[in-house]
Amino acid sequence: MKILVTVKEVETVEDEFEIEGIAIADRYLGADLNEWDDYAVEEAVQLKEAGIADEVVTVTIGPGDCEQTIRQALAKGADRAIRVWDDALEGSSLLDVGVKTELLSAVVEDEEPDLVLTGVQSDDDSFGATGVSLADAVGYEWAAVVNHLEHDLEDGVASVRRELEGGVEELTDVTLPAVLTIQTGINEPRYASLRGIRQAQRKELDVQDLAALGVDEGAVDSALELTAMYEPESESDVTIWEGGTEETAGKLAALLREKGVAL
Amino acid sequence: MTDVLAVADHRRGELRDVSYELITAGRVLANDTGGDLHVAVISGTVDEFAEKCNREGVDAVHTVEYGEEFDHGVYTQTTVQLADELDPQYVLLPNSVNGLDYAPAVASRLEVPIVTDVVDLESDGETLIATREMYGGKVETTVELGSPAVATVRGAEWPAAEGTGDATIERFDVDIDEDALGATVNGFEEVAGGDVDISDADVLVSVGRGIEEEENLEIIRDLADALDATVSSSRPIVDNGWLPKNRQVGQSGKVVTPDVYIAIGISGAVQHVAGMKGSDTIVAINTNPNAPIMDIADYAIHDDLFDVVPALTEQFQ
Ligand SMILES: Cc1cc2nc3c(=O)[nH]c(=O)nc-3n(C[C@H](O)[C@H](O)[C@H](O)COP(=O)(O)OP(=O)(O)OC[C@H]3O[C@@H](n4cnc5c(N)ncnc54)[C@H](O)[C@@H]3O)c2cc1C
Ligand SMILES: Nc1ncnc2c1ncn2[C@@H]1O[C@H](COP(=O)(O)O)[C@@H](O)[C@H]1O
C-alpha cells in the first residue's frame, strides 16, 4: 500500500508585526511545517512501521525555499518527496482551494496512492478544505477531521473516528482509496533523529512543473483574489495592568478576592 | 441566478445554532443580489426542522427525507441536485465539522470556487466580497470571487434569525446514488467524561501552549490549589497527553461559563474562544499584547507566565 501525505510549509508571524500592502512584511515572517501535516506524516510513518504501508510519499506545492521544511518529513521517515511549482504560480496573492486541488489531483493520478493523508487545515490561511476537495476531484472517498485511524485497514476499509463538536466522536468506515484529513492529537509526532536528518539529505526530492504534470496554465488561475489585509478592529475594553510582576500579580489577587475567589 | 441556498446543520435530533445564523447571513446576501432565500433540511425529522427554519426572511424550505444523521455523500449529492434545480448564485454552508466534511465536495462537483470560514459577506450582484481571518486571527482579510460560489460561514458571527416566516415548505425528491456512498457512520461516542466536569467549576485556571513543558504544569496546579479552582486547558495540552480530554475547553471540548476564567499562555484561537467566551470575568496572562485573547479579556497582564503565576500563587499562601 502506498500513502501520499500532503505537506505545506506555513508562514509563522512574530508577536509584533506590520502589514505592507496586502501582506505581512517579510521581516516578521518565519516558516514551519504545518502543525496538522506533522501529525499526518507521523500517522503515515507509523503505518509503514506496522507493515501496512510499503511507501510514504510527500507532496508539497511551493517554491524552492520550502525544501528544508519538506526534508523534515523525510527525516521523520517519509521515503521520497515531490515538490510542485511553476513560474505561472509566482506572484499569485493566494493559492485557492481550486488551484491546489488541480495540482494535487495531477499528482494523485500519477502516484495512484491507496490512502492520502492531509491536515485538517493549514495554520496560515486556514481554508480547511483542500483534502475533501481533492478527494472529490479524484473520485476517492474521504473523511474530515479524523482523530483516530485503525491501523489494520482490513478489506480495503479504513475505520476512523471523526472529532465532532462538544466532545463527541463519530465512528465511520471509509472505503479505500480515500483521503483523510488528520486532526492534531491523533498521535505523538516524533522528533527527527540525527540519523534521520542525515538520511533525508539523500532521499529523492522530485520537482515537477505544470508541463510535467500535464496541467494547463489556465487551470491554475486562483478564483479568489486577496484584496485587503488589516489588523482586526478590537472591540475589547480590556483593562491592562502595568508594572512589575509583584504589582500586576497584586492587582490580579485583589480582583480575585473581590470576586470572592479563595475566600 | 440571484437566489441563495443555505443548508441547515443538525445532529442527533437537534438543529444546531449555526442553522439559524446561516439564515441571517443568507437573507443579507439575498438582499444584496435581489433574490430569494432557500433553506434545505436534509435527513432526520425534516418536517420539524422545516418548521423551525421557517423564520423571518426565508422564502422557501426544501425538505429531503433520507436517513437520520449526517452522511457526507447524501449531503453532497442532495446539495448538488438542489443547486442544479434552483440555480442559486450562492450556496451557504456551515463551517462546522460536518460542513468541513462536505462543503468542499459540493464546490468541486458544481465546479465553482469555495471560500471558507467567513465572518462577513457582501455581494454587489456579481462579485462576492468575503471577510476572513488569517494567521490564527492575527489579521483579517477580504477576498473577492465571482459567481456562482460556495461559502462556509463561521459560527456565532451572525445573529440567529428570529420570528416566523411565510416560506413555502416543499418536499424535494432527491435521487441518491447509493453505490456512490462509500462512507458508513456506525455511531457516536462521548469522550470527554470522567472524574471532573469543568463546566461545573466557578473558577478555572486554564493553561495553554505557553507552558512549554509538561513538568511546568506544576505551577498551574499550585495556583489552582491556592485559589481552590479547577485546572482546564486549551487543546495542545490535551493533544500532548499532559491533561485528559475532559479538561479541554473549546469547540471540540467543553463549553464553560465560570465566574472567573484565567487564560494562561493561551492565544485565543476561535475554536478555543467558542468554549469560554460566556465566562463572567476573563483574565489573560500572555506575553503577546496582540494575542486574539485580548479581544475578549476583561483584564490582562502582558508578562511572562513563569513570573506572574508563582507571584500570584504566593499572594494566596
Ligand atoms: C476543528 C478544530 C477544532 C479545534 N478545537 C479546539 C478546542 O476545542 N479547544 C482549543 O483550545 N483549541 C481547539 N483547536 C485548536 C486551535 O485552533 C488552536 O490551535 C489552539 O487553541 C491553540 O492553543 P494555545 O492557545 O494553547 O496555543 P498557541 O496558539 O500556540 O498560543 C500560545 C500562547 O502562549 C503565549 N505565550 C508563550 N509563552 C508565554 C509565556 N512565557 N508567558 C505568557 N504567555 C506565553 C503566546 O504569546 C501565545 O499567545 C481546534 C482546531 C480545529 C481545526
Ligand atoms: N501548498 C500546499 N502544498 C501541499 N499541501 C497543501 C498545501 N496547501 C494545503 N495543503 C494540504 O491541505 C491541508 C489543508 O489545507 P487548507 O485547505 O489550505 O487549510 C493542509 O494541512 C495540507 O495537508
Short mmCIF file of C-alpha atoms and ligand atoms in Angstrom, two decimals, chain A residues 15 35-36 120-121 123 128 145 163-167 183-184, chain B residues 95-97 100 136 138 207-212 233-237 239 245 248-254 261 263-275 285-294 301-308, ligand 1:
data_model
loop_
_atom_site.label_atom_id
_atom_site.label_comp_id
_atom_site.label_asym_id
_atom_site.label_seq_id
_atom_site.Cartn_x
_atom_site.Cartn_y
_atom_site.Cartn_z
CA ASP A 15 4.09 38.81 18.04
CA GLU A 35 1.23 21.54 12.57
CA TRP A 36 -1.60 19.35 11.22
CA VAL A 120 -7.42 19.41 8.68
CA GLN A 121 -6.24 22.93 7.91
CA ASP A 123 -2.07 27.25 10.04
CA GLY A 128 -9.74 23.65 5.92
CA VAL A 145 -11.28 15.82 10.98
CA GLU A 163 -13.93 14.51 16.02
CA LEU A 164 -17.18 16.48 16.12
CA GLU A 165 -18.02 19.44 18.36
CA GLY A 166 -18.54 19.15 22.10
CA GLY A 167 -16.51 16.05 22.94
CA GLN A 183 -6.61 16.29 13.31
CA THR A 184 -3.96 17.13 15.90
CA ASN B 95 -18.17 25.88 8.78
CA SER B 96 -18.87 23.15 11.32
CA VAL B 97 -17.02 19.83 11.43
CA LEU B 100 -15.80 20.71 6.52
CA GLY B 136 -4.86 32.32 13.61
CA LYS B 138 -3.84 37.89 13.86
CA VAL B 207 -3.34 26.68 30.64
CA GLY B 208 -2.13 26.76 27.03
CA ARG B 209 0.94 26.05 24.92
CA GLY B 210 2.81 28.92 26.59
CA ILE B 211 3.58 26.48 29.42
CA GLU B 212 6.07 24.71 27.11
CA SER B 233 -6.63 23.86 29.21
CA SER B 234 -6.50 24.61 25.53
CA ARG B 235 -6.23 21.83 23.00
CA PRO B 236 -2.47 21.37 22.57
CA ILE B 237 -2.10 20.43 26.25
CA ASP B 239 -3.14 16.64 22.35
CA LYS B 245 -9.70 15.23 27.28
CA GLN B 248 -10.21 20.75 27.23
CA VAL B 249 -12.11 23.99 26.72
CA GLY B 250 -13.37 24.82 23.24
CA GLN B 251 -15.22 23.75 20.15
CA SER B 252 -14.21 20.12 20.37
CA GLY B 253 -14.01 20.11 24.16
CA LYS B 254 -16.30 21.65 26.76
CA TYR B 261 -11.62 32.24 33.70
CA ALA B 263 -6.27 32.10 30.46
CA ILE B 264 -2.55 31.48 30.94
CA GLY B 265 -0.39 31.24 27.81
CA ILE B 266 -3.45 30.76 25.59
CA SER B 267 -3.62 32.72 22.32
CA GLY B 268 -7.40 32.74 21.99
CA ALA B 269 -7.95 30.86 18.72
CA VAL B 270 -11.57 30.92 17.57
CA GLN B 271 -12.07 27.25 18.45
CA HIS B 272 -10.89 27.93 21.99
CA VAL B 273 -12.93 31.10 22.44
CA ALA B 274 -16.07 29.23 21.33
CA GLY B 275 -15.82 27.33 24.59
CA ILE B 285 -1.78 36.31 31.18
CA ASN B 286 0.17 36.46 27.93
CA THR B 287 3.49 37.88 26.74
CA ASN B 288 1.91 38.90 23.42
CA PRO B 289 -0.13 42.10 23.64
CA ASN B 290 -1.60 41.31 20.20
CA ALA B 291 -2.88 37.83 21.03
CA PRO B 292 -6.55 37.47 19.99
CA ILE B 293 -7.46 36.53 23.59
CA MET B 294 -7.06 40.27 24.39
CA ILE B 301 -1.21 41.11 32.24
CA HIS B 302 1.32 41.28 29.39
CA ASP B 303 4.07 39.40 31.10
CA ASP B 304 5.83 36.08 31.36
CA LEU B 305 3.60 33.44 32.94
CA PHE B 306 6.65 31.92 34.65
CA ASP B 307 6.98 35.14 36.66
CA VAL B 308 3.32 36.03 37.14
C1 LIG C 1 -11.57 21.51 14.06
C2 LIG C 1 -10.74 22.15 15.14
C3 LIG C 1 -11.16 22.06 16.47
C4 LIG C 1 -10.42 22.65 17.50
N1 LIG C 1 -10.88 22.57 18.79
C5 LIG C 1 -10.21 23.22 19.78
C6 LIG C 1 -10.71 23.22 21.13
O1 LIG C 1 -11.74 22.61 21.45
N2 LIG C 1 -10.00 23.90 22.07
C7 LIG C 1 -8.84 24.57 21.79
O2 LIG C 1 -8.26 25.18 22.69
N3 LIG C 1 -8.35 24.57 20.52
C8 LIG C 1 -9.00 23.91 19.53
N4 LIG C 1 -8.46 23.90 18.25
C9 LIG C 1 -7.08 24.39 18.04
C10 LIG C 1 -6.97 25.90 17.91
O3 LIG C 1 -7.12 26.24 16.55
C11 LIG C 1 -5.58 26.37 18.38
O4 LIG C 1 -4.58 25.67 17.68
C12 LIG C 1 -5.34 26.18 19.89
O5 LIG C 1 -6.45 26.68 20.63
C13 LIG C 1 -4.07 26.90 20.31
O6 LIG C 1 -3.82 26.65 21.68
P1 LIG C 1 -2.95 27.66 22.55
O7 LIG C 1 -3.61 28.99 22.62
O8 LIG C 1 -2.67 26.98 23.85
O9 LIG C 1 -1.57 27.70 21.76
P2 LIG C 1 -0.90 28.90 20.86
O10 LIG C 1 -1.88 29.36 19.88
O11 LIG C 1 0.37 28.35 20.43
O12 LIG C 1 -0.71 30.06 21.93
C14 LIG C 1 0.23 30.07 22.95
C15 LIG C 1 0.16 31.45 23.61
O13 LIG C 1 1.05 31.48 24.73
C16 LIG C 1 1.70 32.73 24.78
N5 LIG C 1 2.95 32.54 25.50
C17 LIG C 1 4.05 31.86 25.10
N6 LIG C 1 4.99 31.86 26.07
C18 LIG C 1 4.46 32.55 27.11
C19 LIG C 1 4.94 32.89 28.41
N7 LIG C 1 6.15 32.50 28.82
N8 LIG C 1 4.14 33.61 29.21
C20 LIG C 1 2.91 34.02 28.82
N9 LIG C 1 2.40 33.70 27.60
C21 LIG C 1 3.16 32.99 26.76
C22 LIG C 1 1.89 33.12 23.33
O14 LIG C 1 2.02 34.52 23.20
C23 LIG C 1 0.60 32.59 22.69
O15 LIG C 1 -0.40 33.59 22.67
C24 LIG C 1 -9.20 23.32 17.20
C25 LIG C 1 -8.77 23.40 15.87
C26 LIG C 1 -9.52 22.83 14.84
C27 LIG C 1 -9.07 22.96 13.43
#
